[in-house]
Tab-separated table of N, CA and C in Angstrom:
chain	number	residue	atom	x	y	z
A	246	MET	N	-85.124	-135.179	-69.380
A	246	MET	CA	-85.287	-135.600	-70.695
A	246	MET	C	-83.892	-136.160	-71.119
A	247	LYS	N	-83.876	-137.433	-71.446
A	247	LYS	CA	-82.569	-138.102	-71.886
A	247	LYS	C	-82.696	-138.541	-73.275
A	248	CYS	N	-81.711	-138.430	-74.156
A	248	CYS	CA	-81.654	-138.849	-75.453
A	248	CYS	C	-80.861	-140.195	-75.479
A	249	CYS	N	-81.492	-141.272	-75.944
A	249	CYS	CA	-80.799	-142.577	-75.939
A	249	CYS	C	-80.329	-143.090	-77.293
A	250	SER	N	-80.713	-142.335	-78.336
A	250	SER	CA	-80.400	-142.688	-79.643
A	250	SER	C	-79.006	-142.088	-80.127
A	251	LEU	N	-78.337	-142.786	-80.908
A	251	LEU	CA	-77.077	-142.329	-81.524
A	251	LEU	C	-77.278	-141.872	-82.919
A	252	ASN	N	-78.509	-141.731	-83.424
A	252	ASN	CA	-78.771	-141.201	-84.744
A	252	ASN	C	-78.648	-139.605	-84.774
A	253	ARG	N	-78.043	-139.158	-85.791
A	253	ARG	CA	-77.745	-137.737	-85.847
A	253	ARG	C	-79.011	-136.832	-85.799
A	254	LYS	N	-80.131	-137.310	-86.500
A	254	LYS	CA	-81.257	-136.484	-86.547
A	254	LYS	C	-81.938	-136.458	-85.129
A	255	ASP	N	-81.820	-137.665	-84.377
A	255	ASP	CA	-82.331	-137.573	-83.009
A	255	ASP	C	-81.499	-136.682	-82.113
A	256	LEU	N	-80.257	-136.706	-82.316
A	256	LEU	CA	-79.343	-135.811	-81.509
A	256	LEU	C	-79.712	-134.392	-81.705
A	257	GLU	N	-79.957	-134.063	-83.088
A	257	GLU	CA	-80.290	-132.642	-83.374
A	257	GLU	C	-81.574	-132.187	-82.807
A	258	LYS	N	-82.624	-133.061	-82.844
A	258	LYS	CA	-83.890	-132.809	-82.239
A	258	LYS	C	-83.674	-132.528	-80.718
A	259	HIS	N	-82.918	-133.420	-80.134
A	259	HIS	CA	-82.600	-133.288	-78.635
A	259	HIS	C	-82.024	-131.947	-78.340
A	260	TYR	N	-80.943	-131.588	-79.183
A	260	TYR	CA	-80.274	-130.296	-78.903
A	260	TYR	C	-81.225	-129.166	-79.063
A	261	LYS	N	-82.099	-129.204	-79.998
A	261	LYS	CA	-83.032	-128.026	-80.260
A	261	LYS	C	-84.002	-127.988	-79.037
A	262	LYS	N	-84.453	-129.123	-78.567
A	262	LYS	CA	-85.383	-129.106	-77.415
A	262	LYS	C	-84.633	-128.547	-76.118
A	263	MET	N	-83.446	-129.092	-75.900
A	263	MET	CA	-82.669	-128.564	-74.746
A	263	MET	C	-82.302	-127.214	-74.874
A	264	ALA	N	-81.960	-126.731	-76.038
A	264	ALA	CA	-81.531	-125.289	-76.175
A	264	ALA	C	-82.702	-124.431	-75.898
A	265	ALA	N	-83.927	-124.809	-76.341
A	265	ALA	CA	-85.151	-124.033	-76.023
A	265	ALA	C	-85.395	-123.904	-74.548
A	266	LYS	N	-85.062	-124.907	-73.797
A	266	LYS	CA	-85.272	-124.863	-72.313
A	266	LYS	C	-84.122	-124.261	-71.621
A	267	TYR	N	-82.923	-124.331	-72.217
A	267	TYR	CA	-81.640	-123.927	-71.589
A	267	TYR	C	-81.495	-122.437	-71.582
A	268	TYR	N	-81.718	-121.729	-72.684
A	268	TYR	CA	-81.512	-120.318	-72.690
A	268	TYR	C	-82.521	-119.451	-71.855
A	269	PRO	N	-83.793	-119.790	-71.821
A	269	PRO	CA	-84.641	-119.050	-70.924
A	269	PRO	C	-84.262	-119.208	-69.407
A	270	LEU	N	-83.637	-120.277	-69.067
A	270	LEU	CA	-83.181	-120.442	-67.649
A	270	LEU	C	-81.903	-119.747	-67.338
A	271	GLY	N	-81.358	-119.140	-68.337
A	271	GLY	CA	-80.038	-118.365	-68.095
A	271	GLY	C	-78.903	-119.355	-68.032
A	272	GLY	N	-78.871	-120.343	-68.988
A	272	GLY	CA	-77.809	-121.244	-68.970
A	272	GLY	C	-76.460	-120.813	-69.314
A	273	ASN	N	-76.328	-119.583	-69.969
A	273	ASN	CA	-75.017	-119.106	-70.315
A	273	ASN	C	-74.161	-118.858	-69.120
A	274	ASN	N	-74.768	-118.475	-67.967
A	274	ASN	CA	-74.037	-118.259	-66.785
A	274	ASN	C	-74.190	-119.302	-65.786
A	275	ASN	N	-74.763	-120.438	-66.095
A	275	ASN	CA	-74.997	-121.523	-65.171
A	275	ASN	C	-74.315	-122.780	-65.602
A	276	PRO	N	-73.085	-123.109	-65.120
A	276	PRO	CA	-72.336	-124.320	-65.598
A	276	PRO	C	-73.119	-125.624	-65.209
A	277	PRO	N	-73.869	-125.755	-64.122
A	277	PRO	CA	-74.530	-127.041	-63.852
A	277	PRO	C	-75.554	-127.370	-64.882
A	278	LEU	N	-76.138	-126.333	-65.567
A	278	LEU	CA	-77.102	-126.659	-66.614
A	278	LEU	C	-76.360	-127.301	-67.823
A	279	LYS	N	-75.129	-126.920	-68.000
A	279	LYS	CA	-74.338	-127.467	-69.141
A	279	LYS	C	-73.976	-128.916	-68.815
A	280	GLN	N	-73.746	-129.185	-67.511
A	280	GLN	CA	-73.523	-130.582	-67.087
A	280	GLN	C	-74.779	-131.403	-67.294
A	281	VAL	N	-75.988	-130.816	-67.075
A	281	VAL	CA	-77.212	-131.519	-67.251
A	281	VAL	C	-77.338	-131.865	-68.708
A	282	PHE	N	-77.029	-130.960	-69.668
A	282	PHE	CA	-77.065	-131.225	-71.081
A	282	PHE	C	-76.122	-132.406	-71.466
A	283	ILE	N	-74.941	-132.360	-70.915
A	283	ILE	CA	-73.970	-133.539	-71.218
A	283	ILE	C	-74.482	-134.813	-70.639
A	284	ALA	N	-75.117	-134.744	-69.455
A	284	ALA	CA	-75.673	-136.003	-68.935
A	284	ALA	C	-76.914	-136.509	-69.623
A	285	SER	N	-77.568	-135.634	-70.382
A	285	SER	CA	-78.738	-136.034	-71.085
A	285	SER	C	-78.451	-136.667	-72.424
A	286	LEU	N	-77.164	-136.602	-72.837
A	286	LEU	CA	-76.768	-137.293	-74.101
A	286	LEU	C	-76.551	-138.747	-73.831
A	287	PRO	N	-76.480	-139.565	-74.917
A	287	PRO	CA	-76.334	-141.023	-74.637
A	287	PRO	C	-75.033	-141.400	-73.852
A	288	ASP	N	-75.152	-142.475	-73.153
A	288	ASP	CA	-74.031	-142.868	-72.248
A	288	ASP	C	-72.737	-143.167	-73.026
A	289	GLU	N	-72.881	-143.553	-74.265
A	289	GLU	CA	-71.666	-143.941	-75.090
A	289	GLU	C	-70.956	-142.695	-75.463
A	290	LEU	N	-71.598	-141.529	-75.525
A	290	LEU	CA	-70.962	-140.300	-75.969
A	290	LEU	C	-70.266	-139.500	-74.791
A	291	GLN	N	-70.847	-139.669	-73.638
A	291	GLN	CA	-70.399	-138.837	-72.421
A	291	GLN	C	-68.948	-138.967	-72.160
A	292	PRO	N	-68.321	-140.121	-72.025
A	292	PRO	CA	-66.894	-140.146	-71.701
A	292	PRO	C	-66.015	-139.618	-72.863
A	293	GLU	N	-66.474	-139.762	-74.081
A	293	GLU	CA	-65.713	-139.280	-75.191
A	293	GLU	C	-65.715	-137.761	-75.145
A	294	ILE	N	-66.924	-137.152	-74.917
A	294	ILE	CA	-66.987	-135.714	-74.809
A	294	ILE	C	-66.126	-135.171	-73.763
A	295	GLN	N	-66.090	-135.773	-72.601
A	295	GLN	CA	-65.220	-135.399	-71.516
A	295	GLN	C	-63.756	-135.366	-71.937
A	296	ARG	N	-63.367	-136.547	-72.575
A	296	ARG	CA	-62.017	-136.591	-73.110
A	296	ARG	C	-61.633	-135.470	-74.089
A	297	MET	N	-62.528	-135.219	-74.964
A	297	MET	CA	-62.278	-134.141	-75.990
A	297	MET	C	-62.187	-132.836	-75.287
A	298	MET	N	-62.975	-132.570	-74.303
A	298	MET	CA	-62.864	-131.340	-73.540
A	298	MET	C	-61.557	-131.161	-72.821
A	299	MET	N	-61.056	-132.275	-72.297
A	299	MET	CA	-59.732	-132.286	-71.644
A	299	MET	C	-58.690	-132.014	-72.582
A	300	THR	N	-58.728	-132.664	-73.818
A	300	THR	CA	-57.618	-132.477	-74.796
A	300	THR	C	-57.697	-130.978	-75.414
A	301	LEU	N	-58.887	-130.457	-75.522
A	301	LEU	CA	-58.995	-129.050	-75.993
A	301	LEU	C	-58.746	-128.027	-74.833
A	302	ARG	N	-58.570	-128.528	-73.657
A	302	ARG	CA	-58.360	-127.737	-72.465
A	302	ARG	C	-59.488	-126.616	-72.252
A	303	LYS	N	-60.738	-127.167	-72.371
A	303	LYS	CA	-61.878	-126.405	-72.142
A	303	LYS	C	-62.633	-126.897	-70.951
A	304	GLU	N	-63.102	-125.908	-70.256
A	304	GLU	CA	-63.974	-126.297	-69.028
A	304	GLU	C	-65.359	-126.238	-69.386
A	305	VAL	N	-66.212	-126.845	-68.647
A	305	VAL	CA	-67.651	-126.900	-68.867
A	305	VAL	C	-68.223	-125.490	-68.678
A	306	GLY	N	-67.726	-124.757	-67.818
A	306	GLY	CA	-68.290	-123.399	-67.527
A	306	GLY	C	-67.984	-122.477	-68.632
A	307	THR	N	-66.936	-122.684	-69.359
A	307	THR	CA	-66.579	-121.620	-70.501
A	307	THR	C	-67.060	-122.095	-71.849
A	308	THR	N	-67.557	-123.276	-71.979
A	308	THR	CA	-68.076	-123.718	-73.345
A	308	THR	C	-69.577	-123.391	-73.428
A	309	THR	N	-69.976	-123.254	-74.605
A	309	THR	CA	-71.445	-122.975	-74.832
A	309	THR	C	-72.128	-124.354	-75.172
A	310	ILE	N	-73.442	-124.348	-75.125
A	310	ILE	CA	-74.097	-125.554	-75.400
A	310	ILE	C	-73.973	-125.984	-76.852
A	311	GLY	N	-73.801	-125.068	-77.701
A	311	GLY	CA	-73.560	-125.274	-79.149
A	311	GLY	C	-72.222	-126.058	-79.304
A	312	GLU	N	-71.170	-125.619	-78.626
A	312	GLU	CA	-69.913	-126.275	-78.733
A	312	GLU	C	-69.973	-127.668	-78.130
A	313	ILE	N	-70.752	-127.844	-77.078
A	313	ILE	CA	-70.922	-129.218	-76.531
A	313	ILE	C	-71.602	-130.099	-77.595
A	314	TYR	N	-72.631	-129.487	-78.185
A	314	TYR	CA	-73.310	-130.322	-79.275
A	314	TYR	C	-72.294	-130.705	-80.362
A	315	GLN	N	-71.468	-129.732	-80.819
A	315	GLN	CA	-70.439	-130.060	-81.866
A	315	GLN	C	-69.499	-131.146	-81.422
A	316	LEU	N	-69.119	-131.023	-80.117
A	316	LEU	CA	-68.268	-132.105	-79.653
A	316	LEU	C	-68.935	-133.486	-79.557
A	317	ALA	N	-70.338	-133.464	-79.314
A	317	ALA	CA	-70.938	-134.693	-79.322
A	317	ALA	C	-71.117	-135.260	-80.743
A	318	LEU	N	-71.235	-134.452	-81.765
A	318	LEU	CA	-71.242	-134.972	-83.135
A	318	LEU	C	-69.866	-135.460	-83.460
A	319	ALA	N	-68.754	-134.865	-83.055
A	319	ALA	CA	-67.486	-135.227	-83.309
A	319	ALA	C	-67.183	-136.607	-82.612
A	320	ALA	N	-67.618	-136.806	-81.380
A	320	ALA	CA	-67.598	-138.013	-80.688
A	320	ALA	C	-68.311	-139.145	-81.405
A	321	LEU	N	-69.471	-138.858	-81.911
A	321	LEU	CA	-70.239	-139.852	-82.600
A	321	LEU	C	-69.473	-140.307	-83.899
A	322	ASP	N	-68.814	-139.351	-84.642
A	322	ASP	CA	-68.061	-139.705	-85.784
A	322	ASP	C	-66.879	-140.655	-85.397
A	323	LYS	N	-66.229	-140.258	-84.286
A	323	LYS	CA	-65.086	-141.021	-83.834
A	323	LYS	C	-65.536	-142.482	-83.406
A	324	LEU	N	-66.706	-142.604	-82.815
A	324	LEU	CA	-67.160	-143.913	-82.490
A	324	LEU	C	-67.520	-144.753	-83.685
A	325	CYS	N	-68.075	-144.033	-84.675
A	325	CYS	CA	-68.330	-144.742	-85.948
A	325	CYS	C	-67.104	-145.227	-86.677
A	326	GLU	N	-66.072	-144.412	-86.669
A	326	GLU	CA	-64.768	-144.752	-87.227
A	326	GLU	C	-64.168	-145.953	-86.561
A	327	GLN	N	-64.261	-145.942	-85.303
A	327	GLN	CA	-63.740	-147.088	-84.447
A	327	GLN	C	-64.435	-148.408	-84.769
A	328	GLN	N	-65.787	-148.246	-84.853
A	328	GLN	CA	-66.570	-149.451	-85.273
A	328	GLN	C	-66.191	-149.993	-86.594
A	329	GLN	N	-65.951	-149.106	-87.583
A	329	GLN	CA	-65.514	-149.517	-88.950
A	329	GLN	C	-64.178	-150.196	-88.840
A	330	MET	N	-63.288	-149.694	-88.020
A	330	MET	CA	-61.949	-150.274	-87.891
A	330	MET	C	-62.040	-151.615	-87.371
A	331	PHE	N	-62.890	-151.835	-86.272
A	331	PHE	CA	-63.000	-153.146	-85.650
A	331	PHE	C	-63.623	-154.176	-86.681
A	332	LYS	N	-64.547	-153.671	-87.462
A	332	LYS	CA	-65.124	-154.593	-88.496
A	332	LYS	C	-64.033	-155.044	-89.512
A	333	GLN	N	-63.212	-154.039	-89.881
A	333	GLN	CA	-62.099	-154.352	-90.840
A	333	GLN	C	-61.142	-155.412	-90.319
A	334	LEU	N	-60.778	-155.216	-88.931
A	334	LEU	CA	-59.960	-156.072	-88.315
A	334	LEU	C	-60.522	-157.491	-88.171
A	335	ASN	N	-61.788	-157.527	-87.868
A	335	ASN	CA	-62.516	-158.872	-87.764
A	335	ASN	C	-62.606	-159.557	-89.061
A	336	LYS	N	-62.701	-158.737	-90.135
A	336	LYS	CA	-62.844	-159.306	-91.478
A	336	LYS	C	-61.465	-159.871	-91.915
A	337	ASN	N	-60.406	-159.151	-91.588
A	337	ASN	CA	-59.072	-159.547	-91.991
A	337	ASN	C	-58.314	-160.360	-91.053
A	338	SER	N	-58.956	-160.853	-90.032
A	338	SER	CA	-58.341	-161.684	-88.952
A	338	SER	C	-57.757	-162.993	-89.433
A	339	GLY	N	-58.383	-163.545	-90.423
A	339	GLY	CA	-57.833	-164.791	-91.047
A	339	GLY	C	-56.469	-164.684	-91.595
A	340	LYS	N	-56.159	-163.499	-92.140
A	340	LYS	CA	-54.774	-163.332	-92.665
A	340	LYS	C	-53.784	-163.168	-91.522
A	341	LEU	N	-54.203	-162.687	-90.398
A	341	LEU	CA	-53.302	-162.392	-89.305
A	341	LEU	C	-53.036	-163.693	-88.468
A	342	LYS	N	-53.886	-164.652	-88.525
A	342	LYS	CA	-53.730	-165.846	-87.690
A	342	LYS	C	-52.334	-166.571	-88.002
A	343	GLY	N	-52.019	-166.650	-89.270
A	343	GLY	CA	-50.647	-167.330	-89.584
A	343	GLY	C	-49.447	-166.527	-89.227
A	344	ALA	N	-49.628	-165.165	-89.143
A	344	ALA	CA	-48.484	-164.299	-88.794
A	344	ALA	C	-48.221	-164.411	-87.230
A	345	CYS	N	-49.272	-164.585	-86.511
A	345	CYS	CA	-49.090	-164.606	-85.058
A	345	CYS	C	-48.515	-165.971	-84.619
A	346	ASN	N	-48.475	-166.969	-85.398
A	346	ASN	CA	-47.992	-168.266	-84.975
A	346	ASN	C	-46.443	-168.372	-85.157
A	347	LYS	N	-45.877	-167.407	-85.874
A	347	LYS	CA	-44.400	-167.462	-86.004
A	347	LYS	C	-43.713	-167.161	-84.754
A	348	SER	N	-42.683	-167.990	-84.387
A	348	SER	CA	-41.992	-167.905	-83.167
A	348	SER	C	-41.321	-166.557	-82.923
A	349	HIS	N	-40.807	-165.945	-83.983
A	349	HIS	CA	-40.088	-164.676	-83.662
A	349	HIS	C	-41.077	-163.485	-83.427
A	350	LEU	N	-42.397	-163.746	-83.679
A	350	LEU	CA	-43.326	-162.651	-83.401
A	350	LEU	C	-44.116	-162.857	-82.125
A	351	LYS	N	-43.889	-163.986	-81.429
A	351	LYS	CA	-44.597	-164.243	-80.147
A	351	LYS	C	-44.040	-163.389	-79.064
A	352	ILE	N	-44.926	-162.956	-78.246
A	352	ILE	CA	-44.561	-162.029	-77.100
A	352	ILE	C	-44.273	-163.067	-75.893
A	353	LYS	N	-43.094	-162.789	-75.381
A	353	LYS	CA	-42.738	-163.590	-74.199
A	353	LYS	C	-42.791	-162.742	-72.915
A	354	CYS	N	-42.968	-163.308	-71.802
A	354	CYS	CA	-43.093	-162.704	-70.508
A	354	CYS	C	-41.688	-162.279	-70.024
A	355	LYS	N	-41.573	-161.053	-69.468
A	355	LYS	CA	-40.252	-160.611	-68.973
A	355	LYS	C	-40.072	-161.155	-67.550
A	356	GLU	N	-41.006	-161.120	-66.790
A	356	GLU	CA	-40.964	-161.632	-65.411
A	356	GLU	C	-41.780	-162.944	-65.238
A	357	SER	N	-41.126	-163.925	-64.716
A	357	SER	CA	-41.829	-165.226	-64.603
A	357	SER	C	-42.956	-165.140	-63.640
A	358	GLY	N	-42.911	-164.362	-62.652
A	358	GLY	CA	-44.015	-164.252	-61.617
A	358	GLY	C	-45.276	-163.624	-62.274
A	359	MET	N	-45.111	-162.714	-63.165
A	359	MET	CA	-46.260	-161.996	-63.777
A	359	MET	C	-46.814	-162.788	-64.997
A	360	CYS	N	-46.122	-163.832	-65.432
A	360	CYS	CA	-46.485	-164.487	-66.665
A	360	CYS	C	-47.583	-165.480	-66.398
A	361	GLU	N	-48.574	-165.504	-67.255
A	361	GLU	CA	-49.664	-166.452	-67.088
A	361	GLU	C	-49.480	-167.689	-68.052
A	362	CYS	N	-48.557	-167.550	-69.001
A	362	CYS	CA	-48.348	-168.689	-69.873
A	362	CYS	C	-47.478	-169.675	-69.175
A	363	LYS	N	-47.805	-170.932	-69.214
A	363	LYS	CA	-47.044	-171.944	-68.558
A	363	LYS	C	-45.801	-172.361	-69.315
A	364	PRO	N	-44.683	-172.472	-68.665
A	364	PRO	CA	-43.483	-172.894	-69.353
A	364	PRO	C	-43.491	-174.360	-69.767
A	365	LYS	N	-42.780	-174.687	-70.801
A	365	LYS	CA	-42.694	-176.091	-71.225
A	365	LYS	C	-41.989	-177.007	-70.196
A	366	LYS	N	-42.464	-178.166	-69.927
A	366	LYS	CA	-41.825	-178.961	-68.931
A	366	LYS	C	-40.438	-179.457	-69.403
A	367	LYS	N	-39.469	-179.202	-68.598
A	367	LYS	CA	-38.083	-179.494	-68.921
A	367	LYS	C	-37.711	-180.896	-68.479
A	368	THR	N	-36.997	-181.638	-69.225
A	368	THR	CA	-36.525	-182.898	-68.776
A	368	THR	C	-34.986	-182.820	-68.409
A	369	HIS	N	-34.609	-183.600	-67.420
A	369	HIS	CA	-33.239	-183.567	-67.049
A	369	HIS	C	-32.398	-184.505	-67.998
A	370	TRP	N	-31.148	-184.124	-68.211
A	370	TRP	CA	-30.273	-184.884	-69.007
A	370	TRP	C	-29.770	-186.122	-68.285
A	371	GLN	N	-29.871	-187.244	-68.917
A	371	GLN	CA	-29.303	-188.491	-68.355
A	371	GLN	C	-28.401	-189.129	-69.348
A	372	PRO	N	-27.321	-189.718	-68.805
A	372	PRO	CA	-26.291	-190.302	-69.742
A	372	PRO	C	-26.918	-191.410	-70.520
A	373	PRO	N	-26.521	-191.520	-71.782
A	373	PRO	CA	-27.268	-192.495	-72.699
A	373	PRO	C	-27.083	-193.953	-72.348
A	374	ALA	N	-25.915	-194.317	-71.662
A	374	ALA	CA	-25.690	-195.684	-71.304
A	374	ALA	C	-26.644	-196.139	-70.265
A	375	LYS	N	-26.929	-195.298	-69.299
A	375	LYS	CA	-27.798	-195.721	-68.251
A	375	LYS	C	-29.258	-195.972	-68.753
A	376	THR	N	-29.724	-195.083	-69.615
A	376	THR	CA	-31.003	-195.233	-70.278
A	376	THR	C	-31.124	-196.495	-71.052
A	377	PHE	N	-30.064	-196.869	-71.776
A	377	PHE	CA	-30.005	-198.038	-72.659
A	377	PHE	C	-30.164	-199.310	-71.784
A	378	HIS	N	-29.438	-199.320	-70.657
A	378	HIS	CA	-29.496	-200.495	-69.791
A	378	HIS	C	-30.924	-200.702	-69.104
A	379	GLN	N	-31.497	-199.540	-68.823
A	379	GLN	CA	-32.836	-199.601	-68.127
A	379	GLN	C	-33.885	-200.131	-69.144
A	380	LYS	N	-33.734	-199.718	-70.433
A	380	LYS	CA	-34.678	-200.158	-71.387
A	380	LYS	C	-34.478	-201.614	-71.749
A	381	ALA	N	-33.246	-202.110	-71.718
A	381	ALA	CA	-32.950	-203.541	-71.962
A	381	ALA	C	-33.497	-204.383	-70.875
A	382	PHE	N	-33.382	-203.901	-69.588
A	382	PHE	CA	-33.820	-204.621	-68.470
A	382	PHE	C	-35.347	-204.734	-68.450
A	383	ARG	N	-36.022	-203.702	-68.878
A	383	ARG	CA	-37.493	-203.734	-68.993
A	383	ARG	C	-37.982	-204.712	-70.081
A	384	ARG	N	-37.266	-204.813	-71.144
A	384	ARG	CA	-37.674	-205.697	-72.243
A	384	ARG	C	-37.529	-207.140	-71.743
A	385	ARG	N	-36.447	-207.408	-70.975
A	385	ARG	CA	-36.359	-208.859	-70.483
A	385	ARG	C	-37.371	-209.193	-69.568
A	386	ARG	N	-37.838	-208.308	-68.709
A	386	ARG	CA	-38.856	-208.609	-67.711
A	386	ARG	C	-40.203	-208.822	-68.386
A	387	SER	N	-40.452	-208.106	-69.459
A	387	SER	CA	-41.755	-208.126	-70.037
A	387	SER	C	-42.043	-209.302	-71.016
A	388	LYS	N	-40.899	-210.091	-71.337
A	388	LYS	CA	-41.134	-211.269	-72.231
A	388	LYS	C	-41.875	-212.331	-71.452
A	389	GLN	N	-42.617	-213.050	-72.208
A	389	GLN	CA	-43.367	-214.191	-71.576
A	389	GLN	C	-42.400	-215.423	-71.547
A	390	LYS	N	-42.505	-216.122	-70.458
A	390	LYS	CA	-41.736	-217.251	-70.357
A	390	LYS	C	-42.332	-218.470	-71.018
A	391	TYR	N	-41.531	-219.311	-71.731
A	391	TYR	CA	-42.118	-220.381	-72.476
A	391	TYR	C	-42.191	-221.575	-71.598
A	392	ARG	N	-43.179	-222.347	-71.711
A	392	ARG	CA	-43.258	-223.550	-70.923
A	392	ARG	C	-43.242	-224.715	-72.001
A	393	TYR	N	-42.241	-225.532	-71.848
A	393	TYR	CA	-42.064	-226.529	-72.868
A	393	TYR	C	-42.865	-227.769	-72.611
A	394	PHE	N	-43.099	-228.176	-71.364
A	394	PHE	CA	-43.845	-229.342	-71.140
A	394	PHE	C	-45.236	-228.987	-70.569
A	395	LYS	N	-46.084	-228.683	-71.490
A	395	LYS	CA	-47.450	-228.290	-71.075
A	395	LYS	C	-48.404	-229.432	-71.024
A	396	ARG	N	-49.253	-229.400	-70.065
A	396	ARG	CA	-50.241	-230.423	-69.938
A	396	ARG	C	-51.605	-229.785	-70.118
């Protein structure tokens, strides 16, 4: 029996059904049944529950099914807060576009081999006299020659 809904009421119904089946089987002394309860929760909550258990330094064998349910509700609250934060960022992204275009705020690559941004093409320095003569030579060649005696 798997719960796919992230609605609090549906999670509560799922918890009550699983608890009714869990305790008659002797789930207090059986850690694999606790793993089954975690696996029966929605896929979005499972990794967050595992992270919370790691931060609280709790093992699946020592926690009760009620504590796991409380962690699931806390994980759901955290996911809702993250969604709200992303909505706020998306709504305020227009204000941030101008800030990211400033040159002193741009992130540059430290190692050129790891960088995906292409560097600007560099031009070599040439003495100004040489370039002036080349431009003048090109202008002379491109002029049309006049024909005075046309037929």
